[in-house]
Coordinates of C-alpha atoms (C1' of nucleotides) in Angstrom, one line a residue:
Chain E
M429 CA 0.1 -0.3 0.0
R430 CA 3.0 2.3 1.1
S431 CA 5.4 3.1 -1.8
E432 CA 9.0 2.0 -1.6
N433 CA 10.6 5.4 -0.3
Q434 CA 13.6 5.0 1.9
P435 CA 16.1 8.1 0.4
G436 CA 18.8 6.9 -0.4
G437 CA 18.7 3.5 -0.4
R438 CA 21.7 2.6 0.7
S439 CA 20.8 -0.7 3.4
A440 CA 18.9 -2.5 0.7
A441 CA 16.7 -5.2 2.2
K442 CA 15.0 -4.4 5.7
A443 CA 12.3 -2.5 7.0
A444 CA 13.7 -0.1 9.6
T445 CA 15.6 2.6 8.8
S446 CA 18.5 3.6 11.6
D447 CA 19.7 7.2 12.0
A448 CA 23.1 5.1 11.9
D449 CA 22.6 5.0 8.1
R450 CA 21.4 8.0 7.2
S451 CA 23.7 11.2 6.0
F452 CA 23.7 13.8 8.2
I453 CA 21.9 16.0 5.0
E454 CA 19.1 13.2 5.2
L455 CA 19.5 13.6 8.9
A456 CA 19.4 17.6 9.6
R457 CA 16.0 17.5 7.4
R458 CA 14.2 15.0 9.5
A459 CA 15.2 17.2 12.7
Q460 CA 14.2 20.6 9.9
I461 CA 11.1 19.4 9.7
I462 CA 10.8 17.6 12.7
D463 CA 11.0 21.5 14.3
A464 CA 8.6 23.1 11.7
A465 CA 6.1 21.1 12.6
V466 CA 6.7 21.5 16.1
G467 CA 6.0 25.3 15.8
T468 CA 2.7 25.0 13.6
L469 CA 1.3 22.1 15.6
A470 CA 2.0 24.4 18.8
E471 CA 0.4 27.5 16.9
E472 CA -1.5 26.6 15.1
G473 CA -3.5 23.1 16.1
Y474 CA -3.5 20.9 15.5
A475 CA -6.3 20.6 12.4
K476 CA -3.2 23.8 10.9
A477 CA -0.9 21.5 10.8
S478 CA -1.1 20.7 7.3
L479 CA 1.4 19.5 4.8
A480 CA 2.1 22.4 3.1
R481 CA 1.9 24.7 6.7
I482 CA 4.9 22.6 7.8
A483 CA 6.8 22.9 4.6
Q484 CA 5.2 26.8 4.3
R485 CA 7.8 27.2 7.7
A486 CA 10.2 25.0 7.3
G487 CA 11.3 27.2 4.4
I488 CA 11.1 24.1 1.3
S489 CA 8.5 23.0 -0.6
K490 CA 6.0 19.9 0.2
G491 CA 7.3 16.7 -1.7
V492 CA 10.7 16.9 0.7
I493 CA 8.5 16.1 3.8
S494 CA 6.9 12.7 1.5
Y495 CA 10.8 12.9 0.4
H496 CA 12.0 11.6 3.8
F497 CA 9.2 10.3 5.8
A498 CA 6.3 8.0 4.0
G499 CA 4.0 10.6 4.9
K500 CA 1.5 12.9 8.4
E501 CA 1.8 10.0 9.9
E502 CA 5.2 9.4 10.3
L503 CA 6.8 12.6 10.5
L504 CA 4.1 13.0 14.1
E505 CA 4.8 9.5 15.1
R506 CA 9.4 10.4 14.7
L507 CA 8.3 14.4 16.6
V508 CA 6.8 12.3 19.6
E509 CA 9.8 10.0 19.9
H510 CA 11.5 13.1 19.4
V511 CA 10.1 15.1 22.1
Y512 CA 9.9 11.3 24.9
G513 CA 13.4 10.9 24.2
Q514 CA 14.2 14.8 24.9
M515 CA 11.7 14.8 28.2
G516 CA 13.1 11.6 29.2
A517 CA 16.9 13.2 29.0
F518 CA 16.3 15.9 31.1
M519 CA 14.1 14.4 34.3
E520 CA 16.3 11.5 34.7
P521 CA 19.0 12.3 36.7
R522 CA 16.8 14.6 37.9
M523 CA 14.5 11.5 39.3
A524 CA 18.2 9.1 40.5
A525 CA 18.9 11.9 42.3
A526 CA 15.6 11.5 44.7
P527 CA 15.9 8.5 47.1
E528 CA 12.6 8.4 49.3
P529 CA 9.3 8.0 47.8
G530 CA 8.2 11.1 49.0
A531 CA 10.9 13.4 47.8
R532 CA 10.2 11.1 43.9
L533 CA 6.9 12.9 44.1
R534 CA 8.1 16.5 44.4
A535 CA 11.4 15.9 42.5
Y536 CA 8.7 14.9 39.5
V537 CA 7.1 17.2 39.5
E538 CA 8.9 20.4 40.2
S539 CA 11.2 18.9 36.9
L540 CA 8.4 18.2 34.8
A541 CA 7.8 21.6 35.6
A542 CA 11.2 23.2 34.8
Y543 CA 11.5 21.0 31.2
M544 CA 8.0 22.6 30.6
R545 CA 9.7 26.6 31.3
E546 CA 12.4 25.9 28.8
H547 CA 10.4 23.3 26.2
R548 CA 7.1 25.1 26.1
P549 CA 6.2 24.5 22.1
Q550 CA 7.0 21.0 22.2
L551 CA 4.7 19.9 25.0
A552 CA 1.8 22.5 23.2
A553 CA 3.0 20.2 19.8
L554 CA 3.0 16.8 22.0
G555 CA -0.5 17.9 23.1
Q556 CA -2.2 18.4 20.5
V557 CA -0.9 15.4 18.5
F558 CA -2.3 13.4 21.9
H559 CA -5.6 15.2 22.0
N560 CA -6.2 14.7 17.8
M561 CA -4.3 12.3 16.0
R562 CA -6.4 9.1 15.1
N563 CA -4.8 6.0 12.9
S564 CA -7.0 4.7 10.1
E565 CA -9.9 3.3 12.5
G566 CA -11.2 6.5 13.8
K567 CA -8.9 5.0 17.2
L568 CA -6.5 8.4 19.5
R569 CA -3.3 7.0 18.2
Y570 CA -1.7 7.2 21.4
G571 CA -4.1 6.6 23.5
V572 CA -4.3 4.8 27.3
A573 CA -1.3 2.9 26.2
T574 CA 0.9 5.6 26.4
S575 CA 0.3 7.0 29.6
E576 CA -0.2 3.6 31.2
E577 CA 3.7 3.4 31.1
L578 CA 3.5 6.6 33.4
Y579 CA 1.1 5.1 35.1
A580 CA 2.5 2.3 36.1
F581 CA 5.8 4.5 36.8
L582 CA 3.9 7.4 39.7
E583 CA 2.1 3.7 40.8
G584 CA 5.6 2.4 42.6
I585 CA 6.4 5.6 43.5
F586 CA 3.8 5.2 45.4
R587 CA 3.4 1.0 46.8
E588 CA 7.1 2.3 48.3
G589 CA 5.8 4.6 50.4
Q590 CA 2.9 2.4 51.4
E591 CA 5.0 0.0 51.9
S592 CA 7.4 1.9 53.9
G593 CA 5.3 3.3 55.8
E594 CA 6.0 7.5 54.7
F595 CA 2.5 7.4 53.0
R596 CA -1.0 6.6 53.6
P597 CA -3.5 3.3 51.7
F598 CA -5.0 5.1 48.7
D599 CA -5.7 3.8 45.4
V600 CA -2.3 4.1 43.5
R601 CA -4.2 4.0 40.1
V602 CA -6.6 7.1 40.8
M603 CA -3.3 8.5 42.8
A604 CA -1.1 8.4 39.7
V605 CA -4.2 9.2 37.2
S606 CA -4.6 12.8 38.9
V607 CA -0.9 13.6 39.4
Q608 CA -1.2 13.2 36.1
A609 CA -4.0 15.0 35.3
G610 CA -2.7 18.0 37.6
V611 CA 0.4 18.2 36.0
D612 CA -1.0 18.0 32.2
A613 CA -3.5 21.2 34.0
M614 CA -0.3 23.0 34.9
F615 CA 1.1 23.3 31.6
E616 CA -2.0 24.4 30.1
Y617 CA -3.1 27.0 32.1
W618 CA 0.5 27.6 32.3
D619 CA 0.4 27.8 28.7
V620 CA -2.5 30.3 28.0
H621 CA -1.2 31.9 30.7
P622 CA 2.5 32.6 30.1
E623 CA 2.5 35.5 33.1
H624 CA 1.8 32.4 35.4
D625 CA 4.3 32.0 37.7
L626 CA 5.2 27.5 36.5
E627 CA 7.1 27.8 39.1
G628 CA 5.2 28.2 42.3
H629 CA 2.7 26.2 41.0
A630 CA 4.7 23.5 40.5
R631 CA 5.3 24.2 44.5
E632 CA 1.8 24.1 45.4
L633 CA 0.9 20.7 43.1
A634 CA 3.7 19.7 44.8
E635 CA 2.5 20.2 47.8
L636 CA -0.8 19.2 47.0
F637 CA -0.1 15.6 46.6
A638 CA 2.2 15.1 49.3
Q639 CA -0.7 16.4 51.5
A640 CA -2.6 14.1 49.4
V641 CA -0.4 11.2 50.6
R642 CA 1.1 10.9 53.7
A643 CA 0.5 8.6 56.3
Chain O
M830 CA -21.2 38.9 5.8
R831 CA -23.7 35.6 6.9
S832 CA -26.9 35.0 5.2
E833 CA -30.1 35.9 6.9
N834 CA -31.7 32.6 7.3
Q835 CA -33.5 32.6 10.3
P836 CA -36.1 30.0 9.7
G837 CA -40.0 30.9 8.7
G838 CA -38.5 34.6 8.8
R839 CA -41.7 35.1 11.5
S840 CA -40.3 37.5 13.6
A841 CA -38.1 38.9 10.9
A842 CA -36.3 42.4 12.4
K843 CA -34.5 41.1 15.2
A844 CA -31.5 39.2 15.3
A845 CA -31.8 36.0 17.7
T846 CA -34.4 34.5 18.1
S847 CA -35.8 33.1 20.9
D848 CA -36.9 29.2 21.7
A849 CA -40.3 30.9 22.0
D850 CA -40.1 32.1 18.5
R851 CA -39.5 28.3 16.9
S852 CA -41.9 26.2 15.8
F853 CA -42.3 22.3 16.9
I854 CA -40.9 20.9 14.0
E855 CA -38.3 24.4 14.5
L856 CA -37.2 22.6 18.0
A857 CA -37.3 18.9 17.2
R858 CA -35.3 18.9 14.4
R859 CA -32.8 21.0 16.3
A860 CA -32.6 18.9 19.2
Q861 CA -32.5 15.7 16.6
I862 CA -29.7 17.6 14.9
I863 CA -27.6 18.7 18.4
D864 CA -28.3 15.0 19.3
A865 CA -26.6 13.3 15.8
A866 CA -23.5 15.5 16.6
V867 CA -22.6 14.8 20.1
G868 CA -23.4 10.9 19.1
T869 CA -20.8 11.6 16.2
L870 CA -19.0 13.5 17.6
A871 CA -18.0 11.2 21.0
E872 CA -17.4 8.5 18.5
E873 CA -15.8 9.9 15.5
G874 CA -14.1 12.9 16.7
Y875 CA -13.4 16.4 16.2
A876 CA -12.0 16.2 13.0
K877 CA -14.5 12.9 11.2
A878 CA -17.3 15.2 13.0
S879 CA -18.8 16.5 9.0
L880 CA -21.9 18.3 8.8
A881 CA -22.3 15.1 6.1
R882 CA -21.2 13.0 8.7
I883 CA -23.4 14.5 11.4
A884 CA -27.0 14.5 8.8
Q885 CA -25.7 10.8 7.3
R886 CA -26.8 10.2 11.6
A887 CA -29.4 11.9 11.6
G888 CA -31.2 10.7 8.5
I889 CA -31.5 13.6 6.7
S890 CA -29.4 16.0 4.2
K891 CA -26.9 17.3 4.8
G892 CA -29.0 21.0 3.9
V893 CA -31.0 20.3 6.5
I894 CA -28.2 21.3 9.2
S895 CA -28.1 24.6 7.1
Y896 CA -31.3 25.3 6.8
H897 CA -31.9 25.4 10.8
F898 CA -28.2 26.5 11.6
A899 CA -26.3 29.7 10.6
G900 CA -23.9 27.5 10.4
K901 CA -21.2 24.7 12.0
E902 CA -19.4 27.3 14.6
E903 CA -23.7 27.8 15.9
L904 CA -24.3 24.7 16.0
L905 CA -21.9 23.5 18.1
E906 CA -22.2 26.9 20.5
R907 CA -25.4 25.0 20.9
L908 CA -24.5 21.5 21.3
V909 CA -21.9 23.1 24.6
E910 CA -24.8 25.4 25.9
H911 CA -27.5 22.1 25.7
V912 CA -25.0 20.1 27.6
Y913 CA -23.8 22.4 29.6
G914 CA -27.6 23.8 31.3
Q915 CA -28.2 20.2 31.2
M916 CA -25.7 19.0 33.7
G917 CA -26.0 22.4 35.7
A918 CA -29.8 21.5 36.4
F919 CA -28.3 18.2 37.1
M920 CA -25.5 19.5 39.9
E921 CA -27.6 23.0 41.1
P922 CA -29.5 20.3 43.9
R923 CA -26.8 17.6 45.0
M924 CA -24.7 20.6 45.8
A925 CA -26.9 22.7 47.1
A926 CA -27.6 19.8 49.8
A927 CA -23.7 20.2 51.4
P928 CA -23.7 22.9 52.9
E929 CA -20.8 23.4 54.4
P930 CA -16.9 23.6 52.8
G931 CA -15.6 20.1 53.0
A932 CA -18.8 18.5 51.8
R933 CA -19.7 21.0 48.7
L934 CA -16.3 19.2 47.5
R935 CA -16.9 16.2 48.0
A936 CA -20.6 16.1 46.5
Y937 CA -19.2 19.0 44.0
V938 CA -17.1 15.1 42.9
E939 CA -19.4 12.9 42.9
S940 CA -22.1 14.4 41.5
L941 CA -19.8 15.1 38.4
A942 CA -19.3 12.1 38.7
A943 CA -22.7 10.9 38.8
Y944 CA -23.8 12.8 36.1
M945 CA -20.6 11.3 34.1
R946 CA -21.9 7.6 34.1
E947 CA -25.7 8.2 32.4
H948 CA -24.4 11.2 30.1
R949 CA -20.6 10.2 28.7
P950 CA -21.4 10.9 25.2
Q951 CA -22.4 13.7 26.1
L952 CA -19.8 14.8 28.0
A953 CA -17.3 13.4 25.4
A954 CA -18.0 15.6 22.8
L955 CA -17.6 18.7 25.0
G956 CA -14.1 17.3 25.6
Q957 CA -14.0 17.2 21.2
V958 CA -15.1 20.9 21.1
F959 CA -13.3 22.6 24.5
H960 CA -9.4 20.5 22.6
N961 CA -10.9 21.7 19.0
M962 CA -12.8 23.7 18.5
R963 CA -11.5 26.9 17.2
N964 CA -12.3 30.9 16.4
S965 CA -11.2 32.1 12.8
E966 CA -8.0 33.4 14.0
G967 CA -6.7 30.2 15.1
K968 CA -7.8 30.5 19.2
L969 CA -9.2 28.4 20.9
R970 CA -13.5 28.7 20.6
Y971 CA -13.3 27.6 24.7
G972 CA -10.1 28.4 26.3
V973 CA -9.6 29.4 29.1
A974 CA -13.2 32.3 29.8
T975 CA -15.3 28.7 30.0
S976 CA -13.0 27.6 32.6
E977 CA -12.1 30.3 34.7
E978 CA -15.9 30.5 36.2
L979 CA -16.0 26.8 36.9
Y980 CA -12.4 27.8 39.0
A981 CA -14.7 31.2 40.5
F982 CA -16.9 28.6 42.2
L983 CA -14.4 26.0 43.4
E984 CA -12.3 29.0 44.9
G985 CA -15.7 30.4 46.7
I986 CA -15.2 27.2 48.4
F987 CA -11.7 26.8 49.2
R988 CA -11.6 29.9 50.6
E989 CA -14.9 29.4 52.8
G990 CA -12.5 27.0 54.3
Q991 CA -10.1 28.7 54.8
E992 CA -11.9 31.6 56.1
S993 CA -13.2 28.9 58.8
G994 CA -10.1 27.2 59.6
E995 CA -11.2 23.8 58.2
F996 CA -9.2 24.1 55.3
R997 CA -5.4 24.7 55.5
P998 CA -4.0 27.9 53.4
F999 CA -3.1 27.1 49.7
D1000 CA -3.0 28.1 46.3
V1001 CA -7.1 28.4 45.7
R1002 CA -6.3 28.7 41.8
V1003 CA -4.1 25.9 42.0
M1004 CA -6.0 24.1 43.8
A1005 CA -9.4 25.1 41.7
V1006 CA -6.9 23.9 38.6
S1007 CA -6.1 21.1 40.2
V1008 CA -9.3 19.4 41.6
Q1009 CA -10.8 20.0 38.0
A1010 CA -8.2 18.3 36.3
G1011 CA -8.6 15.1 38.3
V1012 CA -12.5 15.0 38.1
D1013 CA -11.8 15.8 34.5
A1014 CA -9.3 12.8 33.2
M1015 CA -11.3 10.7 35.1
F1016 CA -14.0 11.6 32.8
E1017 CA -11.6 10.7 30.0
Y1018 CA -9.8 7.3 31.8
W1019 CA -13.5 6.1 32.8
D1020 CA -14.6 6.8 29.0
V1021 CA -11.5 4.4 27.4
H1022 CA -12.5 1.6 30.5
P1023 CA -15.4 1.4 30.6
E1024 CA -15.6 -1.7 32.6
H1025 CA -13.4 0.6 35.3
D1026 CA -15.0 2.1 38.6
L1027 CA -16.7 5.8 38.3
E1028 CA -17.8 5.9 41.5
G1029 CA -15.2 4.4 44.3
H1030 CA -12.8 6.2 41.3
A1031 CA -15.0 9.5 41.9
R1032 CA -14.7 8.0 45.9
E1033 CA -11.2 7.7 46.1
L1034 CA -10.3 11.3 44.2
A1035 CA -12.8 12.7 46.7
E1036 CA -11.0 12.0 50.0
L1037 CA -7.7 12.9 47.4
F1038 CA -8.3 16.2 47.6
A1039 CA -10.9 16.3 51.5
Q1040 CA -6.7 15.5 53.0
A1041 CA -4.8 17.9 50.4
V1042 CA -7.2 20.4 51.9
R1043 CA -7.2 19.7 55.9
A1044 CA -6.0 21.8 58.3
Chain M
dT54 C1' -60.3 22.8 -2.4
dG55 C1' -56.8 25.9 -3.6
dA56 C1' -53.3 29.0 -2.3
dT57 C1' -49.3 30.1 0.4
dT58 C1' -45.1 28.8 3.6
dT59 C1' -42.4 25.6 6.2
dT60 C1' -39.1 22.2 5.0
dC61 C1' -35.9 19.0 2.6
dT62 C1' -33.1 17.1 -1.7
dG63 C1' -29.2 17.0 -4.4
dA64 C1' -26.3 19.2 -7.1
dC65 C1' -23.5 21.9 -7.2
dC66 C1' -19.4 26.4 -6.0
dG67 C1' -14.7 26.8 -3.9
dC68 C1' -11.6 25.9 -1.4
dA69 C1' -7.5 22.8 1.2
dT70 C1' -6.0 18.8 2.7
dG71 C1' -2.7 13.7 2.2
dG72 C1' 0.1 12.2 -1.3
dC73 C1' 2.7 11.4 -6.0
dC74 C1' 5.4 11.7 -9.7
dA75 C1' 8.2 13.5 -14.1
dA76 C1' 12.0 16.2 -15.1
dA77 C1' 15.4 19.9 -13.6
dA78 C1' 18.9 20.8 -10.3
dC79 C1' 22.3 20.0 -6.4
dC80 C1' 27.1 17.3 -4.9
dT81 C1' 29.8 13.5 -4.7
dT82 C1' 33.1 10.9 -6.9
dA83 C1' 35.9 9.2 -11.1
Chain V
dT1493 C1' 35.2 16.5 -17.3
dA1494 C1' 31.1 13.0 -17.6
dA1495 C1' 28.5 10.0 -14.5
dG1496 C1' 25.5 9.2 -11.0
dG1497 C1' 23.2 9.4 -7.0
dT1498 C1' 20.0 12.0 -4.3
dT1499 C1' 17.6 15.9 -3.2
dT1500 C1' 14.3 18.9 -4.4
dT1501 C1' 10.4 21.4 -7.2
dG1502 C1' 6.1 22.2 -8.7
dG1503 C1' 1.8 21.1 -10.8
dC1504 C1' -0.9 17.3 -11.2
dC1505 C1' -4.5 14.4 -8.8
dA1506 C1' -8.7 12.3 -5.7
dT1507 C1' -10.6 13.2 -1.3
dG1508 C1' -13.5 15.5 1.3
dC1509 C1' -14.9 20.1 3.6
dG1510 C1' -18.6 24.0 4.7
dG1511 C1' -21.8 26.3 1.9
dT1512 C1' -25.4 27.1 -1.3
dC1513 C1' -29.4 27.1 -4.0
dA1514 C1' -33.1 26.1 -7.5
dG1515 C1' -36.4 23.4 -7.0
dA1516 C1' -40.0 19.4 -4.9
dA1517 C1' -42.5 17.9 -1.3
dA1518 C1' -44.7 18.7 2.9
dA1519 C1' -47.7 21.5 5.5
dT1520 C1' -50.4 25.0 6.6
dC1521 C1' -53.9 27.8 6.0
dA1522 C1' -58.6 30.3 3.6

DNA sequence: TGATTTTCTGACCGCATGGCCAAAACCTTA
DNA sequence: TAAGGTTTTGGCCATGCGGTCAGAAAATCA
């Protein structure tokens, strides 16, 4: 159904092309296109983020996108991968520095806020894709499965705190869903109110959940 | 800019036509179209909820929608009005029965959950419109201004509790944003996991915030 | 009944979309 | 230089969109 258009075609046989197999030009173009897609999604929303619009922002012709990506679907998937990778790399060391459950919860909320401050368009674009991108059957492309990992991670923190007696007993799934919702809402509120005190919000939110979980 | 197509044209002069001026057929058709729009939005998402799709679900021709509504924009605005009205009528008596701040917070979370259980498509459609509908300048049609009312309502509860000493001191805006986010996330989680225990989630969520606000 | 108004249909318009491709331009290597 | 591979262009396609309209059908009125 989809035509063969792997650029270069150097690695003839296999399906996927790894980054190591790509030329510098290829990698740079892909990065440039992804950046343009992030900006367009963040500023104009999912509906107006057409290939033409993205190409225009990147200063290239529309066909270039089709040349470097199998289609819009692949472009958006690479975009999500890209932002997720960045975010993980940013948070990992900060989370590792907090061993106790209470401190980890606080570190999660506050380091995510720190990332948000410096990457507003990326997170806005991610939100657009998550809320809107659908597969051919009409189902959301990034639904539950994406959040499931996140929930499991938070639940691990909660269980640890409950076992050590630092946290009270509560439903860890509801708590995980609520923490993530609180963080997402913090971003969206700040995205709409750029003058809002993001760090202050993060501290209040961390305190809110510290109170909510404490034994 | 917009053509005159007030059905009936009975009330010649003025701009808006009130429901009292509409025939039964007119009101029934409008309700039928709004219902079809709700179903389409809830099941297929904003992007696929075209006038053609909505008309198909309603079993009528596309032109009928244009006859009864000035355009897609008006249809969606009437849909939001319709659902909001329903929701307010459902919650008002339940909120009135809870006078103390702590009880009011609990009543808010739990009566909203009760409404959700019986009106899943309506709330899913509302979410689609809120997250996607944009005005001609590309800005979200229902943005902050819509939530502002809700936040102010919740903040009133929090301030009352803080003044009576029932609640600890905290940032009421952050708490309001977080409560609303928790409730919205509860709906979305249940929407994706229909087997999820919605009432149980609501109780846990109410308890979560009871702990978070208590002095 | 016939006349008038209200409602509905189905075809059509201009426009934007994602995708496609032949031809041109560019870059590297021989 | 010439040759060959890589990248870009700009126009084209089918599809679906919101909106419009003349005329048919249905309901209401006299």
